[in-house]
CSV table of C-alpha atoms in Angstrom, one decimal:
chain,number,residue,atom,x,y,z
L,30,MET,CA,67.5,-77.0,46.1
L,31,LYS,CA,66.0,-76.7,42.6
L,32,LEU,CA,62.9,-75.0,41.5
L,33,ALA,CA,60.8,-77.1,39.3
L,34,LEU,CA,59.6,-74.1,37.8
L,35,GLU,CA,60.9,-73.3,34.5
L,36,LEU,CA,60.8,-69.4,34.0
L,37,GLY,CA,63.2,-69.2,30.9
L,38,PRO,CA,65.4,-66.2,30.8
L,39,LEU,CA,64.3,-64.6,34.1
L,40,LYS,CA,65.2,-67.2,36.3
L,41,PRO,CA,67.7,-66.0,38.6
L,42,GLU,CA,70.4,-68.0,40.5
L,43,TRP,CA,70.0,-68.4,44.2
L,44,HIS,CA,73.3,-66.4,45.1
L,45,ASP,CA,71.9,-63.4,42.7
L,46,LEU,CA,68.8,-63.4,44.7
L,47,ILE,CA,70.7,-63.1,48.1
L,48,ILE,CA,73.0,-60.4,46.9
L,49,ALA,CA,69.7,-58.4,45.7
L,50,PHE,CA,68.0,-59.3,49.0
L,51,LEU,CA,71.5,-57.8,50.8
L,52,CYS,CA,71.4,-54.7,48.8
L,53,PHE,CA,67.8,-54.0,49.2
L,54,GLY,CA,68.3,-54.3,53.1
L,55,VAL,CA,71.1,-52.1,53.1
L,56,THR,CA,69.5,-49.8,50.8
L,57,PHE,CA,66.3,-49.8,52.9
L,58,ALA,CA,68.3,-49.7,56.4
L,59,LEU,CA,70.0,-46.2,54.8
L,60,LEU,CA,66.9,-44.8,53.6
L,61,ALA,CA,65.1,-45.8,56.8
L,62,GLY,CA,67.9,-44.6,58.9
L,63,VAL,CA,69.2,-41.6,57.4
L,64,VAL,CA,67.5,-40.1,54.5
L,65,LEU,CA,63.7,-40.4,55.6
L,66,PRO,CA,64.3,-38.9,59.0
L,67,ARG,CA,66.1,-35.9,57.4
L,68,ILE,CA,62.9,-35.6,54.8
L,69,VAL,CA,60.4,-35.9,57.5
L,70,ARG,CA,62.4,-33.1,59.4
L,71,VAL,CA,62.3,-30.8,56.4
L,72,LEU,CA,58.7,-31.7,55.7
L,73,ARG,CA,58.0,-30.6,59.5
L,74,GLU,CA,60.0,-27.7,59.2
L,75,ARG,CA,58.3,-26.6,56.3
L,76,GLU,CA,54.9,-27.4,57.7
L,77,SER,CA,55.9,-25.5,60.7
L,78,ALA,CA,57.1,-22.3,58.7
L,79,ILE,CA,53.9,-22.1,56.6
L,80,ASP,CA,51.8,-22.7,59.9
L,81,GLY,CA,53.8,-19.6,61.3
L,82,ARG,CA,53.2,-17.6,58.0
L,83,GLN,CA,49.8,-18.4,58.0
L,84,ARG,CA,49.2,-17.5,61.3
L,85,LYS,CA,51.3,-14.2,61.1
L,86,ALA,CA,48.9,-13.5,58.1
L,87,ASP,CA,46.1,-14.0,60.0
L,88,GLU,CA,47.3,-11.7,62.6
L,89,THR,CA,48.1,-9.0,59.9
L,90,ARG,CA,44.5,-9.7,58.4
L,91,ALA,CA,42.9,-9.2,61.7
L,92,GLU,CA,45.1,-5.7,62.3
L,93,ALA,CA,44.2,-4.5,59.1
L,94,GLU,CA,40.5,-5.2,59.6
L,95,LYS,CA,40.9,-3.5,63.1
L,96,ALA,CA,42.6,-0.5,61.3
L,97,HIS,CA,39.9,-0.3,58.5
L,98,ALA,CA,37.4,-0.4,61.4
L,99,GLU,CA,38.7,2.4,63.0
L,100,TYR,CA,39.3,4.3,59.9
L,101,GLN,CA,35.5,3.8,58.9
L,102,GLU,CA,34.5,5.1,62.4
L,103,LEU,CA,36.7,8.3,62.4
L,104,LEU,CA,35.3,8.9,58.6
L,105,ALA,CA,31.8,8.7,60.3
L,106,GLU,CA,32.7,11.2,62.8
L,107,ALA,CA,34.2,13.7,60.5
L,108,ARG,CA,31.3,13.5,58.3
L,109,HIS,CA,29.1,14.0,61.4
L,110,GLU,CA,31.4,17.1,62.5
L,111,ALA,CA,31.1,18.5,58.9
L,112,ALA,CA,27.2,18.4,58.7
L,113,ARG,CA,27.0,19.9,62.2
L,114,LEU,CA,29.5,22.6,61.1
L,115,ARG,CA,27.4,22.9,57.8
L,116,GLN,CA,24.1,23.2,59.8
L,117,GLU,CA,25.8,25.7,62.3
L,118,SER,CA,27.0,27.7,59.3
L,119,GLN,CA,23.5,27.9,57.7
L,120,GLU,CA,21.9,28.7,61.2
L,121,GLN,CA,24.5,31.7,61.5
L,122,GLY,CA,24.2,32.8,58.1
L,123,ALA,CA,20.5,32.9,58.2
L,124,GLU,CA,20.8,34.6,61.6
L,125,LEU,CA,23.4,37.3,59.9
L,126,LEU,CA,20.6,37.6,57.1
L,127,ALA,CA,18.1,38.4,59.6
L,128,GLN,CA,20.1,41.0,61.4
L,129,LEU,CA,21.1,42.6,58.2
L,130,ARG,CA,17.6,42.8,57.1
L,131,ALA,CA,16.7,44.3,60.4
L,132,GLU,CA,19.6,46.7,60.1
L,133,GLY,CA,18.2,47.6,56.3
L,134,GLN,CA,14.7,48.1,57.5
L,135,ARG,CA,16.1,50.3,60.3
L,136,GLN,CA,18.1,52.5,58.0
L,137,ARG,CA,15.1,52.6,55.4
L,138,GLU,CA,12.6,53.8,58.2
L,139,GLU,CA,15.3,56.5,59.3
L,140,MET,CA,15.6,57.6,55.5
L,141,LEU,CA,12.2,57.9,55.2
L,142,VAL,CA,11.6,60.0,58.5
L,143,SER,CA,14.7,62.4,57.5
L,144,ALA,CA,13.2,62.6,53.7
L,145,ARG,CA,9.6,63.5,55.3
L,146,GLU,CA,11.2,65.9,57.7
L,147,GLN,CA,13.4,67.6,54.7
L,148,ILE,CA,10.3,67.9,52.5
L,149,ALA,CA,8.3,69.2,55.2
L,150,ALA,CA,10.9,71.9,56.0
L,151,ASP,CA,11.4,72.4,52.1
L,152,ARG,CA,7.4,72.8,52.1
L,153,ALA,CA,7.3,75.0,54.8
L,154,LEU,CA,10.1,77.4,53.3
L,155,ALA,CA,8.6,77.3,49.9
L,156,GLU,CA,5.3,78.2,51.4
L,157,ALA,CA,6.8,81.3,53.4
L,158,ALA,CA,8.8,82.2,50.1
L,159,LEU,CA,5.4,82.1,47.9
L,160,ARG,CA,3.4,83.9,50.9
L,161,ALA,CA,5.8,86.7,50.8
L,162,GLU,CA,6.0,86.7,46.9
L,163,VAL,CA,1.9,86.3,46.4
L,164,THR,CA,1.5,89.4,48.5
L,165,VAL,CA,4.2,91.4,46.4
L,166,LEU,CA,2.5,90.4,43.5
L,167,ALA,CA,-1.2,90.8,44.7
L,168,THR,CA,-0.1,94.5,45.7
L,169,GLN,CA,1.1,95.0,42.4
L,170,LEU,CA,-1.8,93.6,40.8
L,171,ALA,CA,-4.0,95.4,42.8
L,172,GLY,CA,-2.0,98.6,42.2
L,173,LYS,CA,-2.4,97.9,38.4
L,174,ILE,CA,-6.2,97.4,38.6
L,175,VAL,CA,-6.9,100.4,40.9
L,176,GLY,CA,-4.2,102.5,38.8
L,177,GLU,CA,-2.3,103.7,41.6
L,178,PRO,CA,0.8,102.2,43.2
L,179,LEU,CA,-0.2,100.3,46.5
L,180,ASP,CA,3.2,99.9,47.9
L,181,ASP,CA,2.8,102.5,50.5
L,182,PHE,CA,-0.3,100.7,51.3
L,183,ALA,CA,1.3,97.1,51.4
L,184,ARG,CA,4.2,98.6,53.7
L,185,ASP,CA,1.9,100.0,56.3
L,186,ARG,CA,0.0,96.7,56.2
L,187,ALA,CA,3.1,94.7,57.0
């Protein structure tokens, strides 16, 4: 059969068309039967590997978030404990300061009492010494005024 259509140099012969269709069929069969299943299998393996890695990354991210939350909780507890210890130390310091002040006050009072007693004792000694001396001086002065020594009179009176 002859084609009535005139295509010029692009007009193929019928045996060339048959050979081209046979080559296309063999190539298609090879691609569809051998190459395409291998490509599909490799693509599925890659997809499953990517999904596995994605799942593993999600698990790792979840574990990291859990560890971070635990860390934050421990950090909050540590801060709370530090604040409690700081408060406790301040209270102990205030109590110790109050005790030291009370002890200082007590020692001050003891020192004042001791000093007052010492002053009173020194005063009594000074008064006694001055009385004895005043008597002697008064006797001497009276003797000078009278013109006679009054030492015997003072000894008799003593």
